[in-house]
Structure formats: structure tokens, C-alpha cells
Coordinates of C-alpha atoms in Angstrom, one line a residue:
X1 CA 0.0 0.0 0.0
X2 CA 1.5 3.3 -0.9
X3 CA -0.9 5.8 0.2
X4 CA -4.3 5.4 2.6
X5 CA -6.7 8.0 4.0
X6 CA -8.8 6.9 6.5
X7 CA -11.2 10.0 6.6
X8 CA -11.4 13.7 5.8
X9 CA -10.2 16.6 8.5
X10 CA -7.8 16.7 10.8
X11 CA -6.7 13.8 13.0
X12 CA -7.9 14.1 16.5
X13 CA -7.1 10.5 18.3
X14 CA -5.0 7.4 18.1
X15 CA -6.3 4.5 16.9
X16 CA -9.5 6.1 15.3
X17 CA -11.7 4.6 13.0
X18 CA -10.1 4.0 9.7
X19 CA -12.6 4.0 6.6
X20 CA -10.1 2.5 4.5
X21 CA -10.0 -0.5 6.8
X22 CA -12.7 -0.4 8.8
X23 CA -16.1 0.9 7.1
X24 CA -18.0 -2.4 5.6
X25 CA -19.9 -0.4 2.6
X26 CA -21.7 -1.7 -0.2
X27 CA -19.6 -1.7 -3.2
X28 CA -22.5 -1.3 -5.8
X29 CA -21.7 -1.8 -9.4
X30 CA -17.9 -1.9 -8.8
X31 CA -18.9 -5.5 -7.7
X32 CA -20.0 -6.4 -11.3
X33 CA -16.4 -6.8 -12.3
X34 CA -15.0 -9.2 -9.8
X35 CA -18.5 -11.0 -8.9
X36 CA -20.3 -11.3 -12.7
X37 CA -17.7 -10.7 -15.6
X38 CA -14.5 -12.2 -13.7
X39 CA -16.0 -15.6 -13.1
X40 CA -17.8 -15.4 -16.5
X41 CA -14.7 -14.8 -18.8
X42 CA -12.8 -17.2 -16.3
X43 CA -14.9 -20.1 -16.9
X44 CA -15.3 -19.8 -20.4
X45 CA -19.0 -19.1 -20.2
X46 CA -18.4 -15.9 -21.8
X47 CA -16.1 -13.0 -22.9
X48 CA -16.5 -9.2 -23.8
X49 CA -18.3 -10.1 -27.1
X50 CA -20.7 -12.3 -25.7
X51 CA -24.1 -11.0 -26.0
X52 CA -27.2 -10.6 -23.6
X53 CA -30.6 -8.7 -24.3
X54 CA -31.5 -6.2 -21.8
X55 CA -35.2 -6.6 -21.1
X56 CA -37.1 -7.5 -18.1
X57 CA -35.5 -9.7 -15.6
X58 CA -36.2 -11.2 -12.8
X59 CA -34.6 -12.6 -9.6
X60 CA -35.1 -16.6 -8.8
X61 CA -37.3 -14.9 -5.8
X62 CA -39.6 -13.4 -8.2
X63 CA -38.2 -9.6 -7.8
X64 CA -37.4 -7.1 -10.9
X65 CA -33.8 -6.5 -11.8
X66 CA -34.1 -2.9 -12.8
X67 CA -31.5 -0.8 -14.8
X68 CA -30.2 2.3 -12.4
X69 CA -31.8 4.8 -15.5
X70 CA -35.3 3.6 -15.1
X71 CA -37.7 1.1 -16.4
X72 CA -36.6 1.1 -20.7
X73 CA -34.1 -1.1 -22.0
X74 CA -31.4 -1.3 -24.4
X75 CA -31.6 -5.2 -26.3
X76 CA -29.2 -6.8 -27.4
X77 CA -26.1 -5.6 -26.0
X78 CA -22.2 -7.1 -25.7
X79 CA -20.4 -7.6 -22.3
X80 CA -18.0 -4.7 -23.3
X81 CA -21.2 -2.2 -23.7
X82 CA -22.9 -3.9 -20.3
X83 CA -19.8 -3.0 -18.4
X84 CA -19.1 1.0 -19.8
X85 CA -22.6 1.3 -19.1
X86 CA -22.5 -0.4 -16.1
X87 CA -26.5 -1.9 -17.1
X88 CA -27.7 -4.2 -14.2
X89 CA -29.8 -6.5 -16.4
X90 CA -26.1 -8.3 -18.3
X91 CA -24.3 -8.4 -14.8
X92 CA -27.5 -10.8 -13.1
X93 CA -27.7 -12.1 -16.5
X94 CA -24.1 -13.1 -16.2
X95 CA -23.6 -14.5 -12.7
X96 CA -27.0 -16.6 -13.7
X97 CA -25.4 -18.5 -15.9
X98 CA -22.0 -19.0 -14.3
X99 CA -24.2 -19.5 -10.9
X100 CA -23.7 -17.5 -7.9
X101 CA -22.0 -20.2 -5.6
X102 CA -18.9 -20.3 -8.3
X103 CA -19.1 -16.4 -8.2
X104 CA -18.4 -16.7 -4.7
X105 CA -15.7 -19.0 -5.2
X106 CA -13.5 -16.5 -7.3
X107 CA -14.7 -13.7 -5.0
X108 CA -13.2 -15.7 -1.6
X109 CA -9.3 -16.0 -3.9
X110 CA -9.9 -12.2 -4.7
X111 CA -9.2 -12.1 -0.7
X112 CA -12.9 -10.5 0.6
X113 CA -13.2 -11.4 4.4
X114 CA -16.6 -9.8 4.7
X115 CA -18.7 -11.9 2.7
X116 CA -20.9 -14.1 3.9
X117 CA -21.3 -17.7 2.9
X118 CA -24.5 -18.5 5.2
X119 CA -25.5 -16.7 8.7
X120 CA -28.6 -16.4 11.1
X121 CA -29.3 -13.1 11.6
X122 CA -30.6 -11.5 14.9
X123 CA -34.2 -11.7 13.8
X124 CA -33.8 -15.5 12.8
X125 CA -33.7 -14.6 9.1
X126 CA -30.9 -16.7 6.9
X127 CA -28.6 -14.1 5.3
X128 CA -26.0 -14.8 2.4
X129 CA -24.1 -13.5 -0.1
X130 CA -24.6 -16.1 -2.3
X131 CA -27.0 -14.7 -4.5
X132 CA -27.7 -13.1 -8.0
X133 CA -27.9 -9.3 -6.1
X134 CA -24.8 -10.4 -5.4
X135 CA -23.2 -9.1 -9.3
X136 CA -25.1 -5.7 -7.8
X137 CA -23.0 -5.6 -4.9
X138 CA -26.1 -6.2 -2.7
X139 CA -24.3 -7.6 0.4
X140 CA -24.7 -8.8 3.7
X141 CA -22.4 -6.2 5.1
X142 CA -20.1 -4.6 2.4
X143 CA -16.5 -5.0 2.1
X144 CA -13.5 -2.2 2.8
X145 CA -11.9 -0.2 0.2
X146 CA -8.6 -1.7 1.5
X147 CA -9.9 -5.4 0.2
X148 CA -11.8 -3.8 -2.8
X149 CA -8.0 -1.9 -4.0
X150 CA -6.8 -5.5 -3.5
X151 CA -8.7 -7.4 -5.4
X152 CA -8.8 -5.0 -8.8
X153 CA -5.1 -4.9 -8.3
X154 CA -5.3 -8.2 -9.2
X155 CA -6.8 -7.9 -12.4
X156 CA -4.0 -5.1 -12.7
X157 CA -1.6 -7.4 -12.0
X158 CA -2.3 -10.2 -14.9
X159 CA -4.4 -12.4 -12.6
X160 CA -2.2 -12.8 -10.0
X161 CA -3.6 -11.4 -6.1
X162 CA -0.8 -10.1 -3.9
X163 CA -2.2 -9.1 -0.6
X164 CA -2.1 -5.8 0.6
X165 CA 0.5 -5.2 3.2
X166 CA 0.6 -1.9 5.5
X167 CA 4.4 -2.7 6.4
X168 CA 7.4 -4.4 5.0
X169 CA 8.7 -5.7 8.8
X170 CA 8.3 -5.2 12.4
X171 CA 11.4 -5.7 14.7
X172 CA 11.6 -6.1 18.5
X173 CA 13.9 -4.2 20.3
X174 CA 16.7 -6.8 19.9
X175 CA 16.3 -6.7 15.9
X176 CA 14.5 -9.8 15.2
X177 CA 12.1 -10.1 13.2
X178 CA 8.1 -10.7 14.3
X179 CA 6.8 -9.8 11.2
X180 CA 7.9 -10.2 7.7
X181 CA 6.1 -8.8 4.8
X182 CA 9.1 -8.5 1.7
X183 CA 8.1 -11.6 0.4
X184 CA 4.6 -11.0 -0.8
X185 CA 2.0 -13.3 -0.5
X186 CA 0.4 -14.3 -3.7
X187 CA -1.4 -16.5 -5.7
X188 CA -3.0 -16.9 -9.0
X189 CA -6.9 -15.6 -8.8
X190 CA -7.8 -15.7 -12.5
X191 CA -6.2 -16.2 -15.8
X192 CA -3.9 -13.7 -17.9
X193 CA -6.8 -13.5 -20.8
X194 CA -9.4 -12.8 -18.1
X195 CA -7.3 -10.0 -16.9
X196 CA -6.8 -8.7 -20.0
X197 CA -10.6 -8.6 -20.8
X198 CA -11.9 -7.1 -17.6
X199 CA -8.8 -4.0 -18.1
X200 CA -10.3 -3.6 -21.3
X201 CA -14.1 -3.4 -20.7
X202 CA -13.2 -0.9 -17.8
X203 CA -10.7 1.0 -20.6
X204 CA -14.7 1.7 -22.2
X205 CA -15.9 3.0 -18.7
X206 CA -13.3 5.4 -18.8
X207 CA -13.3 6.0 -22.0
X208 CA -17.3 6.2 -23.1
X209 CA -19.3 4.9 -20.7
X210 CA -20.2 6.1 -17.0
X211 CA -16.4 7.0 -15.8
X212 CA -15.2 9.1 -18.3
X213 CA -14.7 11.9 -15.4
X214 CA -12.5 9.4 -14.2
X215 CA -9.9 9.8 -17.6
X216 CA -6.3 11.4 -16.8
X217 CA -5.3 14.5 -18.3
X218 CA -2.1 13.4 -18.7
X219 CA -3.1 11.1 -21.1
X220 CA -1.9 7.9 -19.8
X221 CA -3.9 5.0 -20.1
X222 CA -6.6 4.3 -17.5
X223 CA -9.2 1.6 -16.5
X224 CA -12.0 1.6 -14.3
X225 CA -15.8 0.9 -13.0
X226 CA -17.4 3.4 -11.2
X227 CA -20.0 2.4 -8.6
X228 CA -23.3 4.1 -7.0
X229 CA -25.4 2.5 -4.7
X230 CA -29.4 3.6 -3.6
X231 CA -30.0 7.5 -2.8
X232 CA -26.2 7.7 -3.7
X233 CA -25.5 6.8 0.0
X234 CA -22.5 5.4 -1.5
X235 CA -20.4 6.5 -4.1
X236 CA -17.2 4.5 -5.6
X237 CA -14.7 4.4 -8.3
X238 CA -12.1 1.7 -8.5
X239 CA -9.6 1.7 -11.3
X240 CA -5.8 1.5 -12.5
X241 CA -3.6 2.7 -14.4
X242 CA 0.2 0.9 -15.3
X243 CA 1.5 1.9 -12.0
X244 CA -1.1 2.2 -9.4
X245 CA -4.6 0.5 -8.4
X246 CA -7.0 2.5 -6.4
X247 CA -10.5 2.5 -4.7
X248 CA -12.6 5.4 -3.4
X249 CA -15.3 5.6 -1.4
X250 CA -17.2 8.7 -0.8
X251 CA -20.0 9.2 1.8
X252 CA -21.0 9.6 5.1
X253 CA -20.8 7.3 8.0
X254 CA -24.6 7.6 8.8
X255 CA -26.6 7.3 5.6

């Protein structure tokens, strides 16, 4: 990790509450990369020319997926347009047909520690994350912007997930060693083709579709899914460029 901020205005304790870390917050439409397009290029079951219609949807449970511009829809449309336009009916379309339980299996190597496989709530209701609103980022709880920089820097990174590390080592006052972050823990969390594809669909967010704020005036290439979630309680944009992955969230603590 090379830079964090953990809220706005000056510092005024220790050990404060760290949003980077700390605040669980649903990821919205950011999610449709690493939850419905990831798993679906991964597995074959699709790629960014594979084409859905946008029309009316609907959730196993019987509930309306609805677009986030209202109640018309587009047709026949490819992955690469449902991700610049970040359309809701082609992400549940997508982790339909690779199934949500192997979305959640590529979502666990991308290193996510707040989803929820299968929990009883406090009012005896059966809550998990393994569910078409899932591709949405409907969640149980939400996940950090710490875990969400982490997993697109995987898809930065060719495929492979490198955990994010806050220090390189900690030493005792006798110089040795309790921790030990140089070597960098990593593993393979899709393939290099998948990579490539998801860069590329988010190269048409930035580029034409709903994060082209989001394009550097430098002029150096840039990818990226922006991500908005109901009331615009929360706010999001996750992206990369050749150097650097980032995620930010914008909003308030209390909705």
C-alpha cells in the first residue's frame, strides 16, 4: 500500500476509526467486475463479445432487476457495452449462468473477508451473499476499500492477487524479526486472458461509458468501474492505471 486515507479533516485521536479499513460499505456496481464478468470470462461461459438482451429480468425470488436509468431497455447488447454502461440487467444475466456459488468461489481467492457464505441473523432470518444481487453488490455487510484496492489490483496485475500489506517488517527491540512482509503473499486468482478482458471493458468506462470523469489529463492510459449504490449513499470508483490501483469511497458514516 503506498498511500491510505482513513477519513477527511484533521486527525484528533489514536487509533481512530479507519474508513479505509474499517467501514464495511456496499460496493455497488464496482462489484459487477469481480462477482459477474470475472467468473464469466474465467470459466469460459463468456467473454466481452458475448451478447445478452436487456429486457425484463427477474430474480429466482420473483423480484425485478431494474436498470439504475429507469424502467426502458437497451436489447441486445455485448459484455463490453454492459460493463461501460455499467447496465444491471447483463451483470445478473451473467452470474445466472455461471451461478452465484462459483461467483463466490472466485470472489473468496480475490481475498474478501466480509462476505458471507450463510448466517442467522438476529431476527432468525438466513442471510448470504450467495445470490444473484450479489453481481449488484447487494451484500450482507459490504467490504473495505482496503480489500476492494486489492482485489482489482489483481486484475492489474495479470491475474495474480498479492495481498495488501501496510508494512514491510516489524522488529523487537533486539532486531529480530516478528513480522515479515518483503516476500509478498500471492497467488493466482484468475487467468492472464481474463485480466486482460476485464482492463479492457473498464478501458470503455473510462473511455465512453459512465467514468469518463474518471480519464487522466495526462493522457496515460486508464481503467475503471465506477459504482453508486441507492439514494447515492455510496459513491465508488475503483480503477488502475500501469502503475497504481485505487479504490474510493465517498460518503457519510450515517446514511
Amino acid at each position: 500500500v503506498k498511500a491510505m486515507v482513513g477519513g477527511k479533516g484533521e486527525k484528533t485521536s489514536d487509533l481512530s476509526f479507519n474508513r479505509a479499513t474499517e467501514a464495511e460499505r456496499q460496493p455497488g456496481s464496482t462489484f459487477k467486475i469481480v462477482a459477474a464478468y470475472l467468473p464469466l470470462f474465467d470459466t469460459g461461459l463468456g467473454s466481452l463479445s458475448k451478447v445478452y438482451k436487456d429486457e425484463p429480468f427477474y430474480y429466482y425470488n420473483g423480484g425485478m432487476v431494474h436498470n439504475w436509468w429507469g424502467g426502458t431497455y437497451r436489447g441486445y447488447v455485448n459484455c463490453r457495452e454492459g460493463i461501460a454502461q455499467s447496465m444491471n440487467v447483463i451483470a445478473v444475466k451473467a452470474i445466472t449462468d455461471v451461478t452465484p456459488d462459483v461467483a463466490f468461489e472466485y470472489l473468496m481467492k480475490l481475498g474478501f473477508t466480509t462476505l458471507v457464505d450463510q448466517e442467522v441473523g438476529a431476527d432468525g432470518g438466513i442471510y448470504s451473499d450467495i445470490t444473484q444481487s450479489t453481481a449488484l453488490g447487494g451484500l450482507t455487510y459490504g467490504v473495505t476499500t482496503h480489500e476492494m484496492t486489492a482485489a482489482y489490483g489483481a486484475i492489474a496485475n495479470g491475474g495474480i492477487y498479492t495481498k495488501a500489506v501496510l508494512c514491510s517488517k516489524v522488529v523487537d527491540y533486539e532486531g529480530n524479526v516478528i513480522i515479515d512482509n518483503t516476500v509478498p503473499t500471492t497467488h493466482v486468482a484468475m487467468k492472464p486472458t481474463t485480466a486482460w478482458q476485464l482492463i479492457e471493458g473498464m478501458k470503455s468506462v473510462v473511455n465512453a461509458g459512465t467514468g469518463t470523469a474518471a480519464r487522466m489529463t495526462t493522457g496515460i492510459t486508464c481503467a475503471g468501474k465506477t459504482g453508486t449504490t441507492s439514494s447515492s449513499y455510496d459513491l465508488w470508483f475503483c480503477g488502475m492505471s500501469p502503475y497504481y490501483t485505487a479504490s474510493i469511497w465517498m460518503g457519510y458514516d450515517y446514511n
